[in-house]
Coordinates of C-alpha atoms in Angstrom, one line a residue:
M118 CA 7.2 19.7 -6.2
Q119 CA 10.0 18.6 -3.9
V120 CA 8.4 20.2 -0.8
L121 CA 5.2 18.3 -1.4
E122 CA 7.2 15.1 -2.1
I123 CA 9.1 15.5 1.2
I124 CA 5.9 16.0 3.2
A125 CA 4.3 13.0 1.5
I126 CA 7.4 10.9 2.2
L127 CA 7.6 11.9 5.9
S128 CA 3.9 11.2 6.3
G129 CA 4.3 7.8 4.7
I130 CA 7.3 6.8 6.8
I131 CA 5.3 7.8 10.0
S132 CA 2.3 5.8 8.7
V133 CA 4.3 2.6 8.0
W134 CA 6.0 2.9 11.4
F135 CA 2.6 3.1 13.1
S136 CA 1.4 0.2 11.0
N137 CA 4.4 -1.9 12.1
K138 CA 3.4 -1.2 15.7
E139 CA -0.3 -2.0 14.9
N140 CA -1.2 1.5 16.0
I141 CA -4.4 3.2 14.8
W142 CA -2.4 6.4 13.9
V143 CA -1.4 4.5 10.7
Y144 CA -4.5 5.8 9.0
P145 CA -4.7 9.5 9.9
S146 CA -0.9 10.0 9.3
G147 CA -1.1 8.1 6.1
L148 CA -4.0 10.2 4.7
I149 CA -1.7 13.2 4.3
G150 CA 0.8 11.4 2.1
T151 CA -1.9 9.6 0.0
I152 CA -3.6 12.8 -0.8
L153 CA -0.4 14.5 -1.8
Y154 CA 0.7 11.5 -3.9
V155 CA -2.5 11.6 -5.9
Y156 CA -1.3 15.0 -7.1
I157 CA 2.4 14.1 -7.5
S158 CA 1.6 11.0 -9.5
I159 CA -0.7 12.7 -11.9
Q160 CA 2.0 15.4 -12.5
G161 CA 4.4 12.5 -13.4
D162 CA 2.1 10.6 -15.7
L163 CA 1.9 7.8 -13.1
Y164 CA -1.8 7.3 -13.4
G165 CA -1.8 3.9 -11.9
E166 CA 0.0 5.2 -8.8
A167 CA -2.5 8.1 -8.6
T168 CA -5.3 5.6 -8.6
V169 CA -3.5 3.6 -5.9
N170 CA -3.2 6.7 -3.7
L171 CA -6.9 7.5 -4.2
F172 CA -7.6 3.9 -3.2
Y173 CA -5.3 4.3 -0.2
T174 CA -7.2 7.4 0.9
I175 CA -10.6 5.5 0.7
M176 CA -9.1 2.4 2.3
S177 CA -7.5 4.5 5.1
I178 CA -10.8 5.8 6.1
Y179 CA -12.3 2.2 6.0
G180 CA -9.2 0.8 7.9
W181 CA -9.4 3.5 10.5
Y182 CA -13.0 2.5 11.1
N183 CA -12.3 -1.2 11.0
W184 CA -9.4 -1.1 13.4
L185 CA -11.4 1.0 15.9
R186 CA -14.3 -1.5 16.0
K187 CA -14.7 -3.2 19.4
D188 CA -16.8 -6.1 20.7
Q189 CA -19.2 -5.9 23.7
A190 CA -16.2 -6.3 26.0
S191 CA -14.5 -3.3 24.4
K192 CA -11.8 -5.5 22.8
P193 CA -10.7 -5.0 19.2
I194 CA -12.6 -7.2 16.6
V195 CA -9.8 -7.3 14.0
H196 CA -6.6 -9.1 15.0
I197 CA -3.4 -9.9 13.1
T198 CA -3.9 -13.2 11.4
Y199 CA -2.6 -15.3 8.5
S200 CA -4.6 -15.8 5.3
N201 CA -6.0 -19.3 4.8
A202 CA -6.0 -21.0 1.4
R203 CA -9.4 -19.4 0.4
D204 CA -8.0 -15.9 1.4
W205 CA -5.0 -16.5 -0.9
K206 CA -7.2 -17.4 -3.8
I207 CA -9.2 -14.3 -3.3
Q208 CA -6.0 -12.2 -3.0
L209 CA -4.6 -13.6 -6.2
A210 CA -7.8 -13.1 -8.1
F211 CA -8.1 -9.5 -6.7
F212 CA -4.5 -8.8 -7.7
T213 CA -4.9 -10.3 -11.2
T214 CA -8.1 -8.4 -11.9
I215 CA -6.7 -5.1 -10.7
Y216 CA -3.5 -5.6 -12.7
F217 CA -5.5 -6.3 -15.9
I218 CA -7.7 -3.3 -15.4
I219 CA -4.9 -0.9 -14.7
Y220 CA -2.6 -2.3 -17.4
T221 CA -5.3 -2.1 -20.0
S222 CA -6.2 1.4 -19.0
L223 CA -2.6 2.6 -18.9
Y224 CA -1.8 1.0 -22.2
F225 CA -4.7 3.0 -23.8
I226 CA -3.5 6.2 -22.0
K227 CA 0.1 5.7 -23.1
E228 CA -1.0 5.1 -26.7
Y229 CA -3.1 8.2 -27.0
F230 CA -2.3 10.7 -24.2
S231 CA 0.9 9.9 -22.2
P232 CA 3.8 8.3 -24.1
G233 CA 5.8 8.6 -20.8
A234 CA 3.7 6.0 -19.0
I235 CA 5.1 2.5 -18.3
P236 CA 2.0 0.4 -18.1
W237 CA 3.3 -3.0 -17.0
A238 CA 5.5 -1.6 -14.1
D239 CA 2.9 0.9 -13.0
A240 CA 0.2 -1.8 -13.1
L241 CA 2.4 -4.2 -11.1
A242 CA 3.1 -1.7 -8.4
S243 CA -0.5 -0.5 -8.3
A244 CA -2.1 -3.9 -8.2
A245 CA 0.2 -5.1 -5.5
A246 CA -0.4 -1.9 -3.5
F247 CA -4.2 -2.3 -3.9
T248 CA -3.9 -5.8 -2.6
G249 CA -1.6 -4.9 0.3
M250 CA -3.8 -2.0 1.4
W251 CA -6.9 -4.1 1.3
L252 CA -5.2 -6.8 3.5
M253 CA -3.8 -4.2 5.9
T254 CA -7.3 -3.0 6.7
R255 CA -8.0 -6.7 7.7
K256 CA -4.7 -7.0 9.6
K257 CA -3.5 -9.9 7.4
V258 CA 0.2 -10.8 7.8
E259 CA 0.4 -11.2 4.0
S260 CA -0.2 -7.5 3.5
W261 CA 3.5 -7.0 4.1
I262 CA 4.4 -9.4 1.2
W263 CA 2.3 -7.3 -1.1
W264 CA 4.0 -4.1 0.2
I265 CA 7.4 -5.7 -0.5
I266 CA 6.3 -6.4 -4.1
T267 CA 4.9 -2.8 -4.4
N268 CA 8.1 -1.3 -3.1
L269 CA 10.4 -3.4 -5.4
A270 CA 8.4 -2.3 -8.4
S271 CA 8.1 1.4 -7.3
I272 CA 11.8 2.0 -6.7
P273 CA 12.8 2.0 -10.3
L274 CA 9.5 3.3 -11.6
Y275 CA 9.8 6.6 -9.7
F276 CA 13.6 6.8 -10.3
I277 CA 13.0 6.6 -14.1
K278 CA 10.5 9.5 -13.8
G279 CA 13.0 11.6 -11.9
Y280 CA 11.5 11.4 -8.5
T281 CA 14.7 10.5 -6.7
F282 CA 13.3 11.3 -3.2
T283 CA 10.3 9.1 -3.8
S284 CA 12.5 6.3 -5.2
G285 CA 14.6 6.5 -2.0
Y286 CA 11.4 6.6 0.0
Y287 CA 10.3 3.3 -1.6
A288 CA 13.7 1.8 -0.8
L289 CA 13.2 2.8 2.9
L290 CA 9.6 1.4 2.8
L291 CA 11.0 -1.8 1.4
I292 CA 13.2 -2.2 4.5
M293 CA 10.4 -1.2 6.8
A294 CA 8.1 -3.7 5.0
V295 CA 10.6 -6.5 5.7
F296 CA 10.6 -5.6 9.4
G297 CA 6.8 -5.2 9.4
L298 CA 6.4 -8.7 7.9
S299 CA 8.7 -10.1 10.6
S300 CA 6.9 -8.2 13.4
W301 CA 3.4 -9.2 12.3
R302 CA 4.5 -12.9 11.8
K303 CA 5.7 -12.8 15.4
K304 CA 2.5 -11.2 16.7
A305 CA 0.3 -13.7 14.7
H306 CA 2.3 -16.6 16.1
E307 CA 2.0 -15.3 19.7
A308 CA -1.7 -14.8 19.3
S309 CA -2.2 -18.3 18.0
S310 CA -0.1 -19.8 20.7
A311 CA -2.1 -17.9 23.4
Q312 CA -5.4 -19.5 22.2

């Protein structure tokens, strides 16, 4: 398992680095890790995280397409921007809905099939990750806030399950997310000043 975990970790680090740089390679490099983490998460009874990584895989394909779209002048259509009040309401409703669905599902799974599951923490990490990934495909600055929440929840979750490399990986991703947030805030500010 450690070899797969290391490959997934390296893929994820590379993907987050590309994301911070607003580079399209965020998606193909990330697909390797997301597919591996579906398998790793199922093996560790982290079904919410497995679902997240399946969602990442699907959203990576969508994000790859969305980031590549160009207008008639061959300029990218999607730009780094802040969420408005309406966007925030949608994000919070999305997060709450996903959290409730995952928590309820995991509670049932824990009760009958997997006593090692930790429903509230797994649902928190998963719902925040779903929200962050969805916003990343739209190049929203706030995606990084959701990634920070995801990483804060995932560090102890994976450590408790014995995945120390992955726990350390989420600690590194937390640091990278803080830098990503700062970088994207700066880019959004520069773009709005240029208009």
